Amino acid sequence: MVTVTDVQTERPLVVAIDGPSGSGKSSTARGVAERLGLAYLDTGAMYRAGAWLVADQNLSGPQEIAEAVCAADIEIGTDPGDFWIRIDGTDVTTAIREPRISQAVSAVATVQPVRDALIDQQRELIADAERGIVVEGRDITTVVAPDAQVRVLLVADPQARIARREAELAGAASTAEVTDQVIRRDRDDSTVAAFTEAAEGVTVIDSTHLGLAEVIDQICSLAEKPTP
Ligand SMILES: Nc1ncnc2c1ncn2[C@@H]1O[C@H](COP(=O)(O)OP(=O)(O)OP(=O)(O)O)[C@@H](O)[C@H]1O
Ligand SMILES: Nc1ccn([C@H]2C[C@H](O)[C@@H](COP(=O)(O)O)O2)c(=O)n1
């Protein structure tokens, strides 16, 4: 296996991708990781696993949520071709994508002790990725890995993001529910993570009128000339 390193520092390559809901972060990050032979970390899935646990145990309030999620054992796969996630030994790979979890996840992701615990774990996973990694979420370019050699804010118009999510859910949620999952969720999530504007040094890619392959091409081009 070839190891992708930043030639100037010999650090394994880290590609950080942030953006609002439905902008294409997961699909793009997986595609970049597959093309460059890197690992892939879906940090949103970790918050979703926490939300699944909170729903499963019928918990409420920041204190109960923090106690349960911070004590939980979250294991996550980093192979872009074989994603899985477990919490306390239960496989929740499929369950975390249910609309009820999308609706509830911000209430977990906005609890600061939960963020602190998951950010620590995310940094450990990045440090362990010897062949380099693509990491996507809301605070990767700013908090989790601000020293990543490639930092991208992936955006798209709200109408495009809602339409993409509606197409993906294929009637499983109403337009009002999808709009809530995209617009209200971004509003809540942006109270704890800065993904509505690019931080200094972060490249903005607007995917509104770009196909998935074009976005992957653009990020792979950035990876060919990473910031030291
Ligand atoms: N450039 C693109 N053009 C058209 N459709 C796209 C593009 N990128 C992603 N999609 C589609 O849009 C939908 C949302 O993409 P994806 O799940 O990758 O977004 P996301 O930013 O990770 O969303 P979330 O943060 O809500 O999980 C998927 O159905 C995906 O196939
Ligand atoms: N780094 C991150 C990643 C995700 N979140 C929150 C925001 C989302 O509502 C939720 C699920 O993420 P998704 O799977 O939709 O990308 O997790 C966050 O706060 N920070």
PDB file of C-alpha atoms and ligand atoms in Angstrom:
ATOM      1  CA  MET A   1       0.000   0.000   0.000  1.00  0.00           C
ATOM      2  CA  VAL A   2       1.366   3.423  -0.977  1.00  0.00           C
ATOM      3  CA  THR A   3       1.327   5.908   1.921  1.00  0.00           C
ATOM      4  CA  VAL A   4       0.099   9.386   0.918  1.00  0.00           C
ATOM      5  CA  THR A   5       2.144  11.949   2.819  1.00  0.00           C
ATOM      6  CA  ASP A   6       2.586  15.663   2.610  1.00  0.00           C
ATOM      7  CA  VAL A   7       6.071  15.720   1.037  1.00  0.00           C
ATOM      8  CA  GLN A   8       7.094  18.867   2.921  1.00  0.00           C
ATOM      9  CA  THR A   9       6.329  17.547   6.429  1.00  0.00           C
ATOM     10  CA  GLU A  10       6.060  13.772   5.930  1.00  0.00           C
ATOM     11  CA  ARG A  11       2.737  13.911   7.813  1.00  0.00           C
ATOM     12  CA  PRO A  12       0.035  11.571   6.486  1.00  0.00           C
ATOM     13  CA  LEU A  13      -2.400  13.600   4.397  1.00  0.00           C
ATOM     14  CA  VAL A  14      -5.510  14.873   6.184  1.00  0.00           C
ATOM     15  CA  VAL A  15      -8.376  16.209   4.038  1.00  0.00           C
ATOM     16  CA  ALA A  16     -10.969  18.083   6.131  1.00  0.00           C
ATOM     17  CA  ILE A  17     -14.423  18.745   4.669  1.00  0.00           C
ATOM     18  CA  ASP A  18     -17.150  20.768   6.424  1.00  0.00           C
ATOM     19  CA  GLY A  19     -20.483  22.045   5.217  1.00  0.00           C
ATOM     20  CA  PRO A  20     -24.215  22.253   5.824  1.00  0.00           C
ATOM     21  CA  SER A  21     -26.644  19.358   5.611  1.00  0.00           C
ATOM     22  CA  GLY A  22     -27.060  17.855   2.151  1.00  0.00           C
ATOM     23  CA  SER A  23     -24.140  19.715   0.581  1.00  0.00           C
ATOM     24  CA  GLY A  24     -22.614  16.344  -0.387  1.00  0.00           C
ATOM     25  CA  LYS A  25     -19.924  15.941   2.286  1.00  0.00           C
ATOM     26  CA  SER A  26     -20.313  12.179   2.857  1.00  0.00           C
ATOM     27  CA  SER A  27     -20.556  11.179  -0.812  1.00  0.00           C
ATOM     28  CA  THR A  28     -17.671  13.456  -1.741  1.00  0.00           C
ATOM     29  CA  ALA A  29     -15.451  12.440   1.190  1.00  0.00           C
ATOM     30  CA  ARG A  30     -15.951   8.738   0.431  1.00  0.00           C
ATOM     31  CA  GLY A  31     -15.158   9.337  -3.252  1.00  0.00           C
ATOM     32  CA  VAL A  32     -11.980  11.294  -2.470  1.00  0.00           C
ATOM     33  CA  ALA A  33     -10.836   8.667   0.039  1.00  0.00           C
ATOM     34  CA  GLU A  34     -11.422   5.842  -2.450  1.00  0.00           C
ATOM     35  CA  ARG A  35      -9.627   7.643  -5.252  1.00  0.00           C
ATOM     36  CA  LEU A  36      -6.583   8.607  -3.125  1.00  0.00           C
ATOM     37  CA  GLY A  37      -6.446   5.372  -1.094  1.00  0.00           C
ATOM     38  CA  LEU A  38      -7.121   7.185   2.197  1.00  0.00           C
ATOM     39  CA  ALA A  39      -9.214   6.239   5.215  1.00  0.00           C
ATOM     40  CA  TYR A  40     -12.575   7.973   5.724  1.00  0.00           C
ATOM     41  CA  LEU A  41     -14.141   9.324   8.913  1.00  0.00           C
ATOM     42  CA  ASP A  42     -17.836  10.308   9.055  1.00  0.00           C
ATOM     43  CA  THR A  43     -17.956  12.353  12.284  1.00  0.00           C
ATOM     44  CA  GLY A  44     -21.696  13.030  11.865  1.00  0.00           C
ATOM     45  CA  ALA A  45     -22.286   9.297  12.229  1.00  0.00           C
ATOM     46  CA  MET A  46     -20.737   9.450  15.709  1.00  0.00           C
ATOM     47  CA  TYR A  47     -23.218  12.157  16.786  1.00  0.00           C
ATOM     48  CA  ARG A  48     -25.998  10.118  15.182  1.00  0.00           C
ATOM     49  CA  ALA A  49     -24.947   7.035  17.181  1.00  0.00           C
ATOM     50  CA  GLY A  50     -25.190   9.174  20.330  1.00  0.00           C
ATOM     51  CA  ALA A  51     -28.675  10.277  19.271  1.00  0.00           C
ATOM     52  CA  TRP A  52     -29.656   6.639  18.682  1.00  0.00           C
ATOM     53  CA  LEU A  53     -28.546   5.760  22.246  1.00  0.00           C
ATOM     54  CA  VAL A  54     -30.468   8.719  23.702  1.00  0.00           C
ATOM     55  CA  ALA A  55     -33.628   7.609  21.859  1.00  0.00           C
ATOM     56  CA  ASP A  56     -33.103   3.952  22.769  1.00  0.00           C
ATOM     57  CA  GLN A  57     -32.797   4.796  26.474  1.00  0.00           C
ATOM     58  CA  ASN A  58     -35.491   7.476  26.308  1.00  0.00           C
ATOM     59  CA  LEU A  59     -33.183  10.118  27.818  1.00  0.00           C
ATOM     60  CA  SER A  60     -33.700  13.866  27.853  1.00  0.00           C
ATOM     61  CA  GLY A  61     -31.931  17.017  29.026  1.00  0.00           C
ATOM     62  CA  PRO A  62     -28.259  17.930  28.514  1.00  0.00           C
ATOM     63  CA  GLN A  63     -27.055  16.252  31.722  1.00  0.00           C
ATOM     64  CA  GLU A  64     -28.644  12.846  31.071  1.00  0.00           C
ATOM     65  CA  ILE A  65     -27.537  13.017  27.442  1.00  0.00           C
ATOM     66  CA  ALA A  66     -23.949  13.941  28.332  1.00  0.00           C
ATOM     67  CA  GLU A  67     -23.638  11.213  30.982  1.00  0.00           C
ATOM     68  CA  ALA A  68     -24.897   8.480  28.655  1.00  0.00           C
ATOM     69  CA  VAL A  69     -23.075   9.461  25.461  1.00  0.00           C
ATOM     70  CA  CYS A  70     -19.758  10.295  27.149  1.00  0.00           C
ATOM     71  CA  ALA A  71     -19.778   6.880  28.861  1.00  0.00           C
ATOM     72  CA  ALA A  72     -20.701   4.995  25.683  1.00  0.00           C
ATOM     73  CA  ASP A  73     -18.225   2.979  23.620  1.00  0.00           C
ATOM     74  CA  ILE A  74     -18.465   4.148  20.007  1.00  0.00           C
ATOM     75  CA  GLU A  75     -16.587   2.087  17.415  1.00  0.00           C
ATOM     76  CA  ILE A  76     -16.532   3.256  13.790  1.00  0.00           C
ATOM     77  CA  GLY A  77     -15.116   1.840  10.564  1.00  0.00           C
ATOM     78  CA  THR A  78     -12.790   4.022   8.473  1.00  0.00           C
ATOM     79  CA  ASP A  79     -12.774   1.990   5.237  1.00  0.00           C
ATOM     80  CA  PRO A  80     -14.574   4.158   2.628  1.00  0.00           C
ATOM     81  CA  GLY A  81     -15.892   1.016   0.926  1.00  0.00           C
ATOM     82  CA  ASP A  82     -17.241  -0.634   4.064  1.00  0.00           C
ATOM     83  CA  PHE A  83     -18.802   1.800   6.528  1.00  0.00           C
ATOM     84  CA  TRP A  84     -20.099   0.562   9.899  1.00  0.00           C
ATOM     85  CA  ILE A  85     -20.678   1.995  13.373  1.00  0.00           C
ATOM     86  CA  ARG A  86     -21.445   0.390  16.731  1.00  0.00           C
ATOM     87  CA  ILE A  87     -22.402   1.862  20.077  1.00  0.00           C
ATOM     88  CA  ASP A  88     -21.937  -0.251  23.196  1.00  0.00           C
ATOM     89  CA  GLY A  89     -21.674  -3.268  20.899  1.00  0.00           C
ATOM     90  CA  THR A  90     -24.921  -2.645  18.976  1.00  0.00           C
ATOM     91  CA  ASP A  91     -24.557  -2.177  15.216  1.00  0.00           C
ATOM     92  CA  VAL A  92     -26.426   1.047  14.341  1.00  0.00           C
ATOM     93  CA  THR A  93     -25.071   1.511  10.800  1.00  0.00           C
ATOM     94  CA  THR A  94     -28.559   1.563   9.253  1.00  0.00           C
ATOM     95  CA  ALA A  95     -30.601   2.820  12.207  1.00  0.00           C
ATOM     96  CA  ILE A  96     -28.714   6.136  12.461  1.00  0.00           C
ATOM     97  CA  ARG A  97     -30.013   7.176   9.009  1.00  0.00           C
ATOM     98  CA  GLU A  98     -33.680   6.960  10.030  1.00  0.00           C
ATOM     99  CA  PRO A  99     -35.556  10.303   9.829  1.00  0.00           C
ATOM    100  CA  ARG A 100     -36.294  10.135  13.598  1.00  0.00           C
ATOM    101  CA  ILE A 101     -32.535  10.250  14.269  1.00  0.00           C
ATOM    102  CA  SER A 102     -31.951  13.084  11.770  1.00  0.00           C
ATOM    103  CA  GLN A 103     -34.699  14.987  13.547  1.00  0.00           C
ATOM    104  CA  ALA A 104     -33.231  14.387  17.035  1.00  0.00           C
ATOM    105  CA  VAL A 105     -29.468  14.527  16.460  1.00  0.00           C
ATOM    106  CA  SER A 106     -28.927  18.281  16.928  1.00  0.00           C
ATOM    107  CA  ALA A 107     -30.170  18.046  20.516  1.00  0.00           C
ATOM    108  CA  VAL A 108     -27.267  15.673  21.184  1.00  0.00           C
ATOM    109  CA  ALA A 109     -24.644  17.414  19.009  1.00  0.00           C
ATOM    110  CA  THR A 110     -25.226  20.734  20.786  1.00  0.00           C
ATOM    111  CA  VAL A 111     -24.347  19.324  24.238  1.00  0.00           C
ATOM    112  CA  GLN A 112     -20.785  20.560  24.803  1.00  0.00           C
ATOM    113  CA  PRO A 113     -19.466  17.625  26.919  1.00  0.00           C
ATOM    114  CA  VAL A 114     -20.643  15.276  24.131  1.00  0.00           C
ATOM    115  CA  ARG A 115     -18.731  17.347  21.582  1.00  0.00           C
ATOM    116  CA  ASP A 116     -15.601  17.397  23.749  1.00  0.00           C
ATOM    117  CA  ALA A 117     -15.632  13.597  24.119  1.00  0.00           C
ATOM    118  CA  LEU A 118     -16.296  12.909  20.425  1.00  0.00           C
ATOM    119  CA  ILE A 119     -13.731  15.473  19.265  1.00  0.00           C
ATOM    120  CA  ASP A 120     -11.068  13.720  21.400  1.00  0.00           C
ATOM    121  CA  GLN A 121     -11.996  10.381  19.829  1.00  0.00           C
ATOM    122  CA  GLN A 122     -12.000  11.875  16.322  1.00  0.00           C
ATOM    123  CA  ARG A 123      -8.497  13.296  16.845  1.00  0.00           C
ATOM    124  CA  GLU A 124      -7.280   9.862  17.994  1.00  0.00           C
ATOM    125  CA  LEU A 125      -8.763   8.216  14.893  1.00  0.00           C
ATOM    126  CA  ILE A 126      -7.042  10.818  12.682  1.00  0.00           C
ATOM    127  CA  ALA A 127      -3.710  10.290  14.452  1.00  0.00           C
ATOM    128  CA  ASP A 128      -4.045   6.511  13.973  1.00  0.00           C
ATOM    129  CA  ALA A 129      -4.676   6.827  10.219  1.00  0.00           C
ATOM    130  CA  GLU A 130      -1.184   6.058   9.018  1.00  0.00           C
ATOM    131  CA  ARG A 131      -2.100   6.115   5.329  1.00  0.00           C
ATOM    132  CA  GLY A 132      -3.937   9.475   5.607  1.00  0.00           C
ATOM    133  CA  ILE A 133      -7.635  10.224   6.010  1.00  0.00           C
ATOM    134  CA  VAL A 134     -10.567  12.245   4.700  1.00  0.00           C
ATOM    135  CA  VAL A 135     -12.680  13.584   7.575  1.00  0.00           C
ATOM    136  CA  GLU A 136     -16.075  15.226   7.150  1.00  0.00           C
ATOM    137  CA  GLY A 137     -18.421  17.067   9.474  1.00  0.00           C
ATOM    138  CA  ARG A 138     -19.173  20.567  10.694  1.00  0.00           C
ATOM    139  CA  ASP A 139     -16.096  21.573  12.729  1.00  0.00           C
ATOM    140  CA  ILE A 140     -13.267  19.608  11.120  1.00  0.00           C
ATOM    141  CA  THR A 141     -11.563  22.552   9.363  1.00  0.00           C
ATOM    142  CA  THR A 142     -11.890  24.754  12.446  1.00  0.00           C
ATOM    143  CA  VAL A 143     -11.688  22.594  15.603  1.00  0.00           C
ATOM    144  CA  VAL A 144     -10.991  18.895  15.024  1.00  0.00           C
ATOM    145  CA  ALA A 145      -8.170  19.234  12.464  1.00  0.00           C
ATOM    146  CA  PRO A 146      -7.440  22.902  11.742  1.00  0.00           C
ATOM    147  CA  ASP A 147      -3.912  21.818  10.706  1.00  0.00           C
ATOM    148  CA  ALA A 148      -5.216  19.540   7.920  1.00  0.00           C
ATOM    149  CA  GLN A 149      -3.249  20.029   4.692  1.00  0.00           C
ATOM    150  CA  VAL A 150      -6.482  20.263   2.647  1.00  0.00           C
ATOM    151  CA  ARG A 151      -9.451  22.174   4.140  1.00  0.00           C
ATOM    152  CA  VAL A 152     -12.706  22.546   2.239  1.00  0.00           C
ATOM    153  CA  LEU A 153     -16.089  24.114   2.990  1.00  0.00           C
ATOM    154  CA  LEU A 154     -18.586  22.368   0.699  1.00  0.00           C
ATOM    155  CA  VAL A 155     -21.746  24.408   0.161  1.00  0.00           C
ATOM    156  CA  ALA A 156     -24.851  24.293  -2.052  1.00  0.00           C
ATOM    157  CA  ASP A 157     -28.036  26.352  -2.297  1.00  0.00           C
ATOM    158  CA  PRO A 158     -30.723  25.327   0.227  1.00  0.00           C
ATOM    159  CA  GLN A 159     -33.139  24.395  -2.596  1.00  0.00           C
ATOM    160  CA  ALA A 160     -30.570  22.032  -4.133  1.00  0.00           C
ATOM    161  CA  ARG A 161     -29.796  20.454  -0.758  1.00  0.00           C
ATOM    162  CA  ILE A 162     -33.477  19.898   0.042  1.00  0.00           C
ATOM    163  CA  ALA A 163     -34.104  18.433  -3.429  1.00  0.00           C
ATOM    164  CA  ARG A 164     -31.155  16.033  -3.085  1.00  0.00           C
ATOM    165  CA  ARG A 165     -32.341  14.821   0.316  1.00  0.00           C
ATOM    166  CA  GLU A 166     -35.914  14.416  -0.944  1.00  0.00           C
ATOM    167  CA  ALA A 167     -34.691  12.355  -3.890  1.00  0.00           C
ATOM    168  CA  GLU A 168     -32.590  10.200  -1.577  1.00  0.00           C
ATOM    169  CA  LEU A 169     -35.474   9.565   0.835  1.00  0.00           C
ATOM    170  CA  ALA A 170     -37.785   8.753  -2.097  1.00  0.00           C
ATOM    171  CA  GLY A 171     -41.051   9.610  -0.345  1.00  0.00           C
ATOM    172  CA  ALA A 172     -40.060   8.309   3.112  1.00  0.00           C
ATOM    173  CA  ALA A 173     -40.383  11.876   4.482  1.00  0.00           C
ATOM    174  CA  SER A 174     -42.626  14.803   3.502  1.00  0.00           C
ATOM    175  CA  THR A 175     -41.197  18.028   2.050  1.00  0.00           C
ATOM    176  CA  ALA A 176     -41.839  19.711   5.422  1.00  0.00           C
ATOM    177  CA  GLU A 177     -39.922  16.969   7.255  1.00  0.00           C
ATOM    178  CA  VAL A 178     -37.028  17.149   4.806  1.00  0.00           C
ATOM    179  CA  THR A 179     -36.928  20.948   5.081  1.00  0.00           C
ATOM    180  CA  ASP A 180     -36.767  20.577   8.874  1.00  0.00           C
ATOM    181  CA  GLN A 181     -33.922  18.033   8.586  1.00  0.00           C
ATOM    182  CA  VAL A 182     -31.950  20.437   6.400  1.00  0.00           C
ATOM    183  CA  ILE A 183     -32.782  24.053   7.321  1.00  0.00           C
ATOM    184  CA  ARG A 184     -33.787  23.828  11.016  1.00  0.00           C
ATOM    185  CA  ARG A 185     -30.980  21.350  11.694  1.00  0.00           C
ATOM    186  CA  ASP A 186     -28.373  23.698  10.166  1.00  0.00           C
ATOM    187  CA  ARG A 187     -29.729  26.541  12.282  1.00  0.00           C
ATOM    188  CA  ASP A 188     -29.404  24.476  15.490  1.00  0.00           C
ATOM    189  CA  ASP A 189     -26.049  22.921  14.547  1.00  0.00           C
ATOM    190  CA  SER A 190     -24.528  26.291  13.620  1.00  0.00           C
ATOM    191  CA  THR A 191     -24.909  27.439  17.240  1.00  0.00           C
ATOM    192  CA  VAL A 192     -21.993  25.151  18.190  1.00  0.00           C
ATOM    193  CA  ALA A 193     -19.957  24.777  14.975  1.00  0.00           C
ATOM    194  CA  ALA A 194     -18.849  27.403  12.445  1.00  0.00           C
ATOM    195  CA  PHE A 195     -19.712  25.879   9.069  1.00  0.00           C
ATOM    196  CA  THR A 196     -21.694  28.722   7.509  1.00  0.00           C
ATOM    197  CA  GLU A 197     -18.592  30.707   6.580  1.00  0.00           C
ATOM    198  CA  ALA A 198     -15.130  29.574   5.607  1.00  0.00           C
ATOM    199  CA  ALA A 199     -12.335  30.098   8.127  1.00  0.00           C
ATOM    200  CA  GLU A 200      -9.067  31.569   6.881  1.00  0.00           C
ATOM    201  CA  GLY A 201      -7.264  29.218   4.512  1.00  0.00           C
ATOM    202  CA  VAL A 202     -10.356  27.112   3.804  1.00  0.00           C
ATOM    203  CA  THR A 203     -11.338  26.613   0.132  1.00  0.00           C
ATOM    204  CA  VAL A 204     -15.051  27.049  -0.612  1.00  0.00           C
ATOM    205  CA  ILE A 205     -16.556  24.695  -3.219  1.00  0.00           C
ATOM    206  CA  ASP A 206     -20.143  25.372  -4.283  1.00  0.00           C
ATOM    207  CA  SER A 207     -21.654  22.097  -5.500  1.00  0.00           C
ATOM    208  CA  THR A 208     -25.043  23.572  -6.497  1.00  0.00           C
ATOM    209  CA  HIS A 209     -24.316  23.169 -10.207  1.00  0.00           C
ATOM    210  CA  LEU A 210     -21.553  20.551  -9.997  1.00  0.00           C
ATOM    211  CA  GLY A 211     -21.898  16.791 -10.284  1.00  0.00           C
ATOM    212  CA  LEU A 212     -20.402  14.571  -7.607  1.00  0.00           C
ATOM    213  CA  ALA A 213     -17.472  13.539  -9.830  1.00  0.00           C
ATOM    214  CA  GLU A 214     -16.586  17.194 -10.504  1.00  0.00           C
ATOM    215  CA  VAL A 215     -16.493  17.972  -6.764  1.00  0.00           C
ATOM    216  CA  ILE A 216     -14.288  14.922  -6.124  1.00  0.00           C
ATOM    217  CA  ASP A 217     -11.962  16.062  -8.963  1.00  0.00           C
ATOM    218  CA  GLN A 218     -11.638  19.541  -7.421  1.00  0.00           C
ATOM    219  CA  ILE A 219     -10.742  18.213  -3.973  1.00  0.00           C
ATOM    220  CA  CYS A 220      -8.265  15.679  -5.386  1.00  0.00           C
ATOM    221  CA  SER A 221      -6.606  18.561  -7.278  1.00  0.00           C
ATOM    222  CA  LEU A 222      -6.247  20.467  -3.988  1.00  0.00           C
ATOM    223  CA  ALA A 223      -4.675  17.353  -2.443  1.00  0.00           C
ATOM    224  CA  GLU A 224      -1.982  17.412  -5.144  1.00  0.00           C
ATOM    225  CA  LYS A 225      -0.731  20.744  -3.775  1.00  0.00           C
ATOM    226  CA  PRO A 226      -1.548  20.620  -0.043  1.00  0.00           C
ATOM    227  CA  THR A 227      -0.858  23.441   2.405  1.00  0.00           C
ATOM    228  CA  PRO A 228       2.212  22.517   4.504  1.00  0.00           C
TER     229      PRO A 228
HETATM  230  N1  LIG B   1     -22.580  17.278  -6.348  1.00  0.00           N
HETATM  231  C1  LIG B   1     -23.724  16.608  -6.199  1.00  0.00           C
HETATM  232  N2  LIG B   1     -24.695  16.723  -7.114  1.00  0.00           N
HETATM  233  C2  LIG B   1     -25.873  16.093  -6.965  1.00  0.00           C
HETATM  234  N3  LIG B   1     -26.199  15.295  -5.918  1.00  0.00           N
HETATM  235  C3  LIG B   1     -25.264  15.137  -4.972  1.00  0.00           C
HETATM  236  C4  LIG B   1     -23.999  15.787  -5.051  1.00  0.00           C
HETATM  237  N4  LIG B   1     -23.291  15.474  -3.949  1.00  0.00           N
HETATM  238  C5  LIG B   1     -24.086  14.662  -3.220  1.00  0.00           C
HETATM  239  N5  LIG B   1     -25.265  14.458  -3.843  1.00  0.00           N
HETATM  240  C6  LIG B   1     -26.407  13.676  -3.335  1.00  0.00           C
HETATM  241  O1  LIG B   1     -27.017  14.495  -2.337  1.00  0.00           O
HETATM  242  C7  LIG B   1     -27.465  13.701  -1.239  1.00  0.00           C
HETATM  243  C8  LIG B   1     -26.820  14.217   0.044  1.00  0.00           C
HETATM  244  O2  LIG B   1     -25.444  13.948  -0.028  1.00  0.00           O
HETATM  245  P1  LIG B   1     -24.597  13.584   1.254  1.00  0.00           P
HETATM  246  O3  LIG B   1     -25.326  12.619   2.128  1.00  0.00           O
HETATM  247  O4  LIG B   1     -23.243  13.215   0.784  1.00  0.00           O
HETATM  248  O5  LIG B   1     -24.580  15.025   1.967  1.00  0.00           O
HETATM  249  P2  LIG B   1     -24.048  15.443   3.378  1.00  0.00           P
HETATM  250  O6  LIG B   1     -23.501  16.812   3.226  1.00  0.00           O
HETATM  251  O7  LIG B   1     -23.127  14.404   3.916  1.00  0.00           O
HETATM  252  O8  LIG B   1     -25.391  15.488   4.228  1.00  0.00           O
HETATM  253  P3  LIG B   1     -25.644  15.385   5.810  1.00  0.00           P
HETATM  254  O9  LIG B   1     -24.702  16.327   6.460  1.00  0.00           O
HETATM  255  O10 LIG B   1     -27.062  15.814   5.960  1.00  0.00           O
HETATM  256  O11 LIG B   1     -25.408  13.961   6.200  1.00  0.00           O
HETATM  257  C9  LIG B   1     -27.101  12.265  -1.585  1.00  0.00           C
HETATM  258  O12 LIG B   1     -28.236  11.644  -2.133  1.00  0.00           O
HETATM  259  C10 LIG B   1     -26.007  12.394  -2.634  1.00  0.00           C
HETATM  260  O13 LIG B   1     -25.995  11.308  -3.530  1.00  0.00           O
HETATM  261  N1  LIG B   2     -18.321  17.335  13.141  1.00  0.00           N
HETATM  262  C1  LIG B   2     -19.666  17.300  13.297  1.00  0.00           C
HETATM  263  C2  LIG B   2     -20.431  16.397  12.573  1.00  0.00           C
HETATM  264  C3  LIG B   2     -21.780  16.384  12.753  1.00  0.00           C
HETATM  265  N2  LIG B   2     -22.333  17.212  13.645  1.00  0.00           N
HETATM  266  C4  LIG B   2     -23.769  17.140  13.914  1.00  0.00           C
HETATM  267  C5  LIG B   2     -24.598  17.981  13.016  1.00  0.00           C
HETATM  268  C6  LIG B   2     -25.620  17.070  12.406  1.00  0.00           C
HETATM  269  O1  LIG B   2     -26.927  17.474  12.706  1.00  0.00           O
HETATM  270  C7  LIG B   2     -25.376  15.707  13.035  1.00  0.00           C
HETATM  271  C8  LIG B   2     -25.334  14.580  12.021  1.00  0.00           C
HETATM  272  O2  LIG B   2     -24.418  14.906  11.002  1.00  0.00           O
HETATM  273  P1  LIG B   2     -24.615  14.398   9.495  1.00  0.00           P
HETATM  274  O3  LIG B   2     -24.589  12.902   9.523  1.00  0.00           O
HETATM  275  O4  LIG B   2     -25.949  14.879   9.030  1.00  0.00           O
HETATM  276  O5  LIG B   2     -23.467  14.983   8.740  1.00  0.00           O
HETATM  277  O6  LIG B   2     -24.179  15.793  13.754  1.00  0.00           O
HETATM  278  C9  LIG B   2     -21.565  18.095  14.348  1.00  0.00           C
HETATM  279  O7  LIG B   2     -22.103  18.871  15.166  1.00  0.00           O
HETATM  280  N3  LIG B   2     -20.237  18.119  14.169  1.00  0.00           N
END
